[in-house]
Amino acid sequence: MDTPLLEVSGLRKSYAGVPALRNGQFRLAAGSVHALCGGNGAGKSTFLSIVMGIQPRDGGSIRRRGAEVQFDGPAAALANGIAIVEQELSPVPAMTVAENIYLGREPTGFLGRIDYRQLNSRTQTLLDGFGFSIRATDLMMDLTVAQTQLVEIAKALSYDAEIIIFDEPTSALGEAEAEQLFAAIALLKARGKGIVYVSHRLSEIFSIADSYTVFRDGQFVQDGALADINKEQLIQLIVGRPLTEEFIKDNTPDATPMLRVTGLSAGRGVRDINLTAHRGEILGLYGLMGSGRTEIFDRLFGLAPDRGGQIEIEGRAVRIAAPKDAIAQGIAYVTEDRKGTGLVLSGSVRDNLCLALLDRLSRGPLMSAQREAAAAQGMIDALNIKTASDALGVARLSGGNQQKVVLGKWFLTEPKILLLDEPTRGVDVGAKREIYRVMSDFARAGGTIIMVSSETDEILGMADRVIVLRDGRMAGELPRAELSAERLLHLAA
């Protein structure tokens, strides 16, 4: 057999005596896409950080084309032909796309000055070559989250590495952008590159990957060809038990309107939106990147200026000019970027859970530690948030548990209407199921959910009704009985 591009065996890593990785094993062949699978906390991130030289290993072997290697940082890994597209985005907002992609590697001309013409030309050639519809001269601050994700991907591809690691690359992408990425991966595979693909979206793994490796509880479980396994078997390997059903849904909407929007306009060309969400309903908003889904949520929560239209809650016209107005009206908003806008990463689990409830937990000018602790612990128990204590830094939780903290923060405000923007982004199959349970329980108790999701299966599995958006306008509405992937995509495109 050909020598693997990358071969890892017996990799170990502990933090303060607690093992995060006990037996990391992995083998990557040239011209293949290899899926690294596992739930939140399985050890995947630790494994990747060691491979990239971000963290030192306690033991084990890493071989690059048969030769033992030890990287003292990401620059050394890049020099050895290994690049990574990280899950967490880290752009420089005030710079252009080209400046971000080639930061520190800019072409220079006379007197060492940056040659912007060459920089922009090189960047545009790169973007066009992989089918990414972005301009080299665009400012990062003007891009959507999905476009920012594509820029991060392009940055990794610009190194022309032999091994490219994709860590949740589609977590912020819509269907059209994901297809651009998959086409780029197919091109890289045809060029003999080795792709390590990490994703919680199992349908993606089965559509683009050739082989798989599963980690669970910090150690290697199994590897093999994806042709020899099905989705249910892979889920059982990941979670350690069979899941009888992926979606939990037992709510029944009634005819009582909870939220009614008439002639609403918002940012990025969103206009003339008319929708009604009922008590006990999970209403889906579906559309491609730039269709206006998030802009509608920002307007409903008072994060965007009033540009026309009327909002009614339980039959009363309301004015929402700021988030405090939305919260007072019983609206909660779980944004798509939990680390950027949903959490205070420097704070504890308790701090984050109680963040939207400070006025109710205080006694005069001082916080009541007793009330705060009781509120936080109640939500930890209710949502099964896995944390050593409420004093633990929220940054140290897995992605699924961080998302539960964001949900818990808003549930403590006792909302009537829950706006969920990509509620299971970057969350493993086990945690997804728990979030679906929470959603279903909230709706069954009479709450109203409006959910944005780029995952067609999630919309089909959880929504009672779907409004499809295209270019800032409503393109159609489908009841649950008429939902299908084909109909959604036809309306969205």
PDB file of N, CA, C and O in Angstrom, residues 10-60:
ATOM      1  N   GLY A  10      -1.772   6.229  18.986  1.00  0.00           N
ATOM      2  CA  GLY A  10      -1.560   6.329  20.425  1.00  0.00           C
ATOM      3  C   GLY A  10      -1.448   7.724  20.982  1.00  0.00           C
ATOM      4  O   GLY A  10      -0.823   7.940  22.026  1.00  0.00           O
ATOM      5  N   LEU A  11      -2.089   8.701  20.337  1.00  0.00           N
ATOM      6  CA  LEU A  11      -1.950  10.093  20.769  1.00  0.00           C
ATOM      7  C   LEU A  11      -2.638  10.302  22.114  1.00  0.00           C
ATOM      8  O   LEU A  11      -3.783   9.871  22.316  1.00  0.00           O
ATOM      9  N   ARG A  12      -1.948  10.986  23.047  1.00  0.00           N
ATOM     10  CA  ARG A  12      -2.488  11.211  24.388  1.00  0.00           C
ATOM     11  C   ARG A  12      -2.311  12.667  24.788  1.00  0.00           C
ATOM     12  O   ARG A  12      -1.306  13.304  24.451  1.00  0.00           O
ATOM     13  N   LYS A  13      -3.300  13.174  25.554  1.00  0.00           N
ATOM     14  CA  LYS A  13      -3.221  14.537  26.083  1.00  0.00           C
ATOM     15  C   LYS A  13      -4.116  14.673  27.304  1.00  0.00           C
ATOM     16  O   LYS A  13      -5.282  14.258  27.273  1.00  0.00           O
ATOM     17  N   SER A  14      -3.567  15.239  28.386  1.00  0.00           N
ATOM     18  CA  SER A  14      -4.352  15.497  29.597  1.00  0.00           C
ATOM     19  C   SER A  14      -4.208  16.962  29.990  1.00  0.00           C
ATOM     20  O   SER A  14      -3.192  17.602  29.707  1.00  0.00           O
ATOM     21  N   TYR A  15      -5.248  17.473  30.646  1.00  0.00           N
ATOM     22  CA  TYR A  15      -5.237  18.829  31.188  1.00  0.00           C
ATOM     23  C   TYR A  15      -5.490  18.740  32.689  1.00  0.00           C
ATOM     24  O   TYR A  15      -6.546  18.257  33.108  1.00  0.00           O
ATOM     25  N   ALA A  16      -4.513  19.178  33.482  1.00  0.00           N
ATOM     26  CA  ALA A  16      -4.608  19.120  34.947  1.00  0.00           C
ATOM     27  C   ALA A  16      -4.968  17.710  35.415  1.00  0.00           C
ATOM     28  O   ALA A  16      -5.761  17.526  36.339  1.00  0.00           O
ATOM     29  N   GLY A  17      -4.363  16.725  34.764  1.00  0.00           N
ATOM     30  CA  GLY A  17      -4.579  15.336  35.154  1.00  0.00           C
ATOM     31  C   GLY A  17      -5.832  14.698  34.597  1.00  0.00           C
ATOM     32  O   GLY A  17      -6.058  13.500  34.788  1.00  0.00           O
ATOM     33  N   VAL A  18      -6.661  15.484  33.903  1.00  0.00           N
ATOM     34  CA  VAL A  18      -7.899  14.947  33.327  1.00  0.00           C
ATOM     35  C   VAL A  18      -7.648  14.625  31.846  1.00  0.00           C
ATOM     36  O   VAL A  18      -7.313  15.517  31.061  1.00  0.00           O
ATOM     37  N   PRO A  19      -7.774  13.346  31.444  1.00  0.00           N
ATOM     38  CA  PRO A  19      -7.476  13.003  30.052  1.00  0.00           C
ATOM     39  C   PRO A  19      -8.504  13.583  29.088  1.00  0.00           C
ATOM     40  O   PRO A  19      -9.708  13.429  29.269  1.00  0.00           O
ATOM     41  N   ALA A  20      -8.012  14.286  28.056  1.00  0.00           N
ATOM     42  CA  ALA A  20      -8.868  14.782  26.978  1.00  0.00           C
ATOM     43  C   ALA A  20      -8.754  13.876  25.758  1.00  0.00           C
ATOM     44  O   ALA A  20      -9.672  13.795  24.943  1.00  0.00           O
ATOM     45  N   LEU A  21      -7.621  13.195  25.643  1.00  0.00           N
ATOM     46  CA  LEU A  21      -7.381  12.265  24.543  1.00  0.00           C
ATOM     47  C   LEU A  21      -6.516  11.130  25.085  1.00  0.00           C
ATOM     48  O   LEU A  21      -5.440  11.366  25.644  1.00  0.00           O
ATOM     49  N   ARG A  22      -7.014   9.895  24.914  1.00  0.00           N
ATOM     50  CA  ARG A  22      -6.306   8.756  25.503  1.00  0.00           C
ATOM     51  C   ARG A  22      -5.682   7.834  24.466  1.00  0.00           C
ATOM     52  O   ARG A  22      -4.710   7.156  24.755  1.00  0.00           O
ATOM     53  N   ASN A  23      -6.260   7.796  23.285  1.00  0.00           N
ATOM     54  CA  ASN A  23      -5.724   6.896  22.258  1.00  0.00           C
ATOM     55  C   ASN A  23      -6.179   7.378  20.888  1.00  0.00           C
ATOM     56  O   ASN A  23      -7.055   6.784  20.271  1.00  0.00           O
ATOM     57  N   GLY A  24      -5.566   8.471  20.430  1.00  0.00           N
ATOM     58  CA  GLY A  24      -5.935   9.002  19.128  1.00  0.00           C
ATOM     59  C   GLY A  24      -5.254   8.250  18.001  1.00  0.00           C
ATOM     60  O   GLY A  24      -4.023   8.159  17.956  1.00  0.00           O
ATOM     61  N   GLN A  25      -6.054   7.687  17.102  1.00  0.00           N
ATOM     62  CA  GLN A  25      -5.520   6.967  15.948  1.00  0.00           C
ATOM     63  C   GLN A  25      -6.176   7.493  14.679  1.00  0.00           C
ATOM     64  O   GLN A  25      -7.382   7.740  14.664  1.00  0.00           O
ATOM     65  N   PHE A  26      -5.389   7.607  13.618  1.00  0.00           N
ATOM     66  CA  PHE A  26      -5.929   8.155  12.378  1.00  0.00           C
ATOM     67  C   PHE A  26      -4.970   7.851  11.245  1.00  0.00           C
ATOM     68  O   PHE A  26      -3.754   7.866  11.422  1.00  0.00           O
ATOM     69  N   ARG A  27      -5.535   7.588  10.057  1.00  0.00           N
ATOM     70  CA  ARG A  27      -4.710   7.287   8.880  1.00  0.00           C
ATOM     71  C   ARG A  27      -5.366   7.929   7.666  1.00  0.00           C
ATOM     72  O   ARG A  27      -6.529   7.677   7.373  1.00  0.00           O
ATOM     73  N   LEU A  28      -4.618   8.798   6.962  1.00  0.00           N
ATOM     74  CA  LEU A  28      -5.148   9.537   5.823  1.00  0.00           C
ATOM     75  C   LEU A  28      -4.386   9.183   4.561  1.00  0.00           C
ATOM     76  O   LEU A  28      -3.157   9.320   4.499  1.00  0.00           O
ATOM     77  N   ALA A  29      -5.115   8.753   3.534  1.00  0.00           N
ATOM     78  CA  ALA A  29      -4.510   8.408   2.247  1.00  0.00           C
ATOM     79  C   ALA A  29      -4.593   9.587   1.289  1.00  0.00           C
ATOM     80  O   ALA A  29      -5.481  10.441   1.392  1.00  0.00           O
ATOM     81  N   ALA A  30      -3.663   9.643   0.338  1.00  0.00           N
ATOM     82  CA  ALA A  30      -3.686  10.678  -0.691  1.00  0.00           C
ATOM     83  C   ALA A  30      -4.919  10.520  -1.568  1.00  0.00           C
ATOM     84  O   ALA A  30      -5.382   9.401  -1.812  1.00  0.00           O
ATOM     85  N   GLY A  31      -5.474  11.641  -2.023  1.00  0.00           N
ATOM     86  CA  GLY A  31      -6.630  11.597  -2.914  1.00  0.00           C
ATOM     87  C   GLY A  31      -7.883  11.049  -2.270  1.00  0.00           C
ATOM     88  O   GLY A  31      -8.700  10.403  -2.926  1.00  0.00           O
ATOM     89  N   SER A  32      -8.053  11.313  -0.965  1.00  0.00           N
ATOM     90  CA  SER A  32      -9.237  10.797  -0.259  1.00  0.00           C
ATOM     91  C   SER A  32      -9.793  11.854   0.682  1.00  0.00           C
ATOM     92  O   SER A  32      -9.107  12.795   1.079  1.00  0.00           O
ATOM     93  N   VAL A  33     -11.058  11.668   1.023  1.00  0.00           N
ATOM     94  CA  VAL A  33     -11.733  12.497   2.028  1.00  0.00           C
ATOM     95  C   VAL A  33     -12.052  11.588   3.207  1.00  0.00           C
ATOM     96  O   VAL A  33     -12.814  10.625   3.069  1.00  0.00           O
ATOM     97  N   HIS A  34     -11.461  11.870   4.353  1.00  0.00           N
ATOM     98  CA  HIS A  34     -11.600  11.022   5.538  1.00  0.00           C
ATOM     99  C   HIS A  34     -12.348  11.800   6.618  1.00  0.00           C
ATOM    100  O   HIS A  34     -11.894  12.861   7.052  1.00  0.00           O
ATOM    101  N   ALA A  35     -13.492  11.286   7.036  1.00  0.00           N
ATOM    102  CA  ALA A  35     -14.327  11.952   8.040  1.00  0.00           C
ATOM    103  C   ALA A  35     -13.869  11.577   9.445  1.00  0.00           C
ATOM    104  O   ALA A  35     -13.733  10.389   9.761  1.00  0.00           O
ATOM    105  N   LEU A  36     -13.613  12.595  10.272  1.00  0.00           N
ATOM    106  CA  LEU A  36     -13.315  12.383  11.682  1.00  0.00           C
ATOM    107  C   LEU A  36     -14.590  12.672  12.459  1.00  0.00           C
ATOM    108  O   LEU A  36     -15.069  13.811  12.490  1.00  0.00           O
ATOM    109  N   CYS A  37     -15.163  11.640  13.053  1.00  0.00           N
ATOM    110  CA  CYS A  37     -16.495  11.735  13.660  1.00  0.00           C
ATOM    111  C   CYS A  37     -16.416  11.579  15.175  1.00  0.00           C
ATOM    112  O   CYS A  37     -15.547  10.882  15.708  1.00  0.00           O
ATOM    113  N   GLY A  38     -17.369  12.191  15.851  1.00  0.00           N
ATOM    114  CA  GLY A  38     -17.461  12.073  17.301  1.00  0.00           C
ATOM    115  C   GLY A  38     -18.332  13.174  17.851  1.00  0.00           C
ATOM    116  O   GLY A  38     -18.489  14.223  17.223  1.00  0.00           O
ATOM    117  N   GLY A  39     -18.896  12.958  19.017  1.00  0.00           N
ATOM    118  CA  GLY A  39     -19.731  13.968  19.651  1.00  0.00           C
ATOM    119  C   GLY A  39     -18.892  15.078  20.252  1.00  0.00           C
ATOM    120  O   GLY A  39     -17.660  15.019  20.263  1.00  0.00           O
ATOM    121  N   ASN A  40     -19.570  16.123  20.767  1.00  0.00           N
ATOM    122  CA  ASN A  40     -18.861  17.170  21.490  1.00  0.00           C
ATOM    123  C   ASN A  40     -18.171  16.542  22.695  1.00  0.00           C
ATOM    124  O   ASN A  40     -18.783  15.783  23.443  1.00  0.00           O
ATOM    125  N   GLY A  41     -16.890  16.847  22.875  1.00  0.00           N
ATOM    126  CA  GLY A  41     -16.140  16.265  23.987  1.00  0.00           C
ATOM    127  C   GLY A  41     -15.512  14.925  23.669  1.00  0.00           C
ATOM    128  O   GLY A  41     -14.945  14.285  24.567  1.00  0.00           O
ATOM    129  N   ALA A  42     -15.568  14.493  22.420  1.00  0.00           N
ATOM    130  CA  ALA A  42     -15.003  13.190  22.051  1.00  0.00           C
ATOM    131  C   ALA A  42     -13.493  13.216  21.928  1.00  0.00           C
ATOM    132  O   ALA A  42     -12.850  12.169  21.915  1.00  0.00           O
ATOM    133  N   GLY A  43     -12.904  14.415  21.812  1.00  0.00           N
ATOM    134  CA  GLY A  43     -11.462  14.531  21.684  1.00  0.00           C
ATOM    135  C   GLY A  43     -11.002  14.976  20.312  1.00  0.00           C
ATOM    136  O   GLY A  43      -9.790  15.085  20.060  1.00  0.00           O
ATOM    137  N   LYS A  44     -11.940  15.277  19.407  1.00  0.00           N
ATOM    138  CA  LYS A  44     -11.568  15.666  18.046  1.00  0.00           C
ATOM    139  C   LYS A  44     -10.762  16.954  18.028  1.00  0.00           C
ATOM    140  O   LYS A  44      -9.735  17.043  17.350  1.00  0.00           O
ATOM    141  N   SER A  45     -11.228  17.970  18.752  1.00  0.00           N
ATOM    142  CA  SER A  45     -10.544  19.267  18.752  1.00  0.00           C
ATOM    143  C   SER A  45      -9.150  19.154  19.359  1.00  0.00           C
ATOM    144  O   SER A  45      -8.198  19.758  18.865  1.00  0.00           O
ATOM    145  N   THR A  46      -9.023  18.383  20.427  1.00  0.00           N
ATOM    146  CA  THR A  46      -7.711  18.163  21.030  1.00  0.00           C
ATOM    147  C   THR A  46      -6.786  17.473  20.047  1.00  0.00           C
ATOM    148  O   THR A  46      -5.615  17.847  19.879  1.00  0.00           O
ATOM    149  N   PHE A  47      -7.305  16.460  19.366  1.00  0.00           N
ATOM    150  CA  PHE A  47      -6.538  15.727  18.359  1.00  0.00           C
ATOM    151  C   PHE A  47      -6.025  16.672  17.268  1.00  0.00           C
ATOM    152  O   PHE A  47      -4.838  16.663  16.923  1.00  0.00           O
ATOM    153  N   LEU A  48      -6.929  17.502  16.737  1.00  0.00           N
ATOM    154  CA  LEU A  48      -6.547  18.409  15.657  1.00  0.00           C
ATOM    155  C   LEU A  48      -5.553  19.460  16.132  1.00  0.00           C
ATOM    156  O   LEU A  48      -4.630  19.833  15.399  1.00  0.00           O
ATOM    157  N   SER A  49      -5.722  19.955  17.351  1.00  0.00           N
ATOM    158  CA  SER A  49      -4.807  20.977  17.872  1.00  0.00           C
ATOM    159  C   SER A  49      -3.400  20.408  18.050  1.00  0.00           C
ATOM    160  O   SER A  49      -2.408  21.127  17.861  1.00  0.00           O
ATOM    161  N   ILE A  50      -3.294  19.130  18.379  1.00  0.00           N
ATOM    162  CA  ILE A  50      -1.978  18.497  18.508  1.00  0.00           C
ATOM    163  C   ILE A  50      -1.353  18.295  17.125  1.00  0.00           C
ATOM    164  O   ILE A  50      -0.173  18.580  16.911  1.00  0.00           O
ATOM    165  N   VAL A  51      -2.162  17.823  16.188  1.00  0.00           N
ATOM    166  CA  VAL A  51      -1.661  17.607  14.828  1.00  0.00           C
ATOM    167  C   VAL A  51      -1.147  18.910  14.227  1.00  0.00           C
ATOM    168  O   VAL A  51      -0.115  18.937  13.537  1.00  0.00           O
ATOM    169  N   MET A  52      -1.838  20.022  14.506  1.00  0.00           N
ATOM    170  CA  MET A  52      -1.440  21.320  13.966  1.00  0.00           C
ATOM    171  C   MET A  52      -0.347  22.012  14.793  1.00  0.00           C
ATOM    172  O   MET A  52       0.065  23.114  14.471  1.00  0.00           O
ATOM    173  N   GLY A  53       0.096  21.384  15.867  1.00  0.00           N
ATOM    174  CA  GLY A  53       1.157  21.974  16.677  1.00  0.00           C
ATOM    175  C   GLY A  53       0.696  23.052  17.625  1.00  0.00           C
ATOM    176  O   GLY A  53       1.513  23.763  18.211  1.00  0.00           O
ATOM    177  N   ILE A  54      -0.625  23.197  17.788  1.00  0.00           N
ATOM    178  CA  ILE A  54      -1.155  24.220  18.703  1.00  0.00           C
ATOM    179  C   ILE A  54      -0.959  23.788  20.147  1.00  0.00           C
ATOM    180  O   ILE A  54      -0.686  24.603  21.032  1.00  0.00           O
ATOM    181  N   GLN A  55      -1.093  22.480  20.399  1.00  0.00           N
ATOM    182  CA  GLN A  55      -0.897  21.914  21.732  1.00  0.00           C
ATOM    183  C   GLN A  55       0.174  20.833  21.657  1.00  0.00           C
ATOM    184  O   GLN A  55       0.221  20.069  20.679  1.00  0.00           O
ATOM    185  N   PRO A  56       1.034  20.711  22.674  1.00  0.00           N
ATOM    186  CA  PRO A  56       1.990  19.594  22.696  1.00  0.00           C
ATOM    187  C   PRO A  56       1.291  18.299  23.103  1.00  0.00           C
ATOM    188  O   PRO A  56       0.296  18.321  23.825  1.00  0.00           O
ATOM    189  N   ARG A  57       1.793  17.189  22.639  1.00  0.00           N
ATOM    190  CA  ARG A  57       1.204  15.902  23.000  1.00  0.00           C
ATOM    191  C   ARG A  57       1.926  15.318  24.204  1.00  0.00           C
ATOM    192  O   ARG A  57       3.109  15.569  24.435  1.00  0.00           O
ATOM    193  N   ASP A  58       1.205  14.506  24.982  1.00  0.00           N
ATOM    194  CA  ASP A  58       1.809  13.799  26.115  1.00  0.00           C
ATOM    195  C   ASP A  58       2.440  12.484  25.667  1.00  0.00           C
ATOM    196  O   ASP A  58       3.319  11.950  26.355  1.00  0.00           O
ATOM    197  N   GLY A  59       1.975  11.954  24.554  1.00  0.00           N
ATOM    198  CA  GLY A  59       2.508  10.696  24.057  1.00  0.00           C
ATOM    199  C   GLY A  59       1.898  10.369  22.719  1.00  0.00           C
ATOM    200  O   GLY A  59       0.943  11.007  22.273  1.00  0.00           O
ATOM    201  N   GLY A  60       2.457   9.353  22.069  1.00  0.00           N
ATOM    202  CA  GLY A  60       1.933   8.944  20.784  1.00  0.00           C
ATOM    203  C   GLY A  60       2.839   9.364  19.640  1.00  0.00           C
ATOM    204  O   GLY A  60       3.858  10.046  19.833  1.00  0.00           O
TER     205      GLY A  60
END
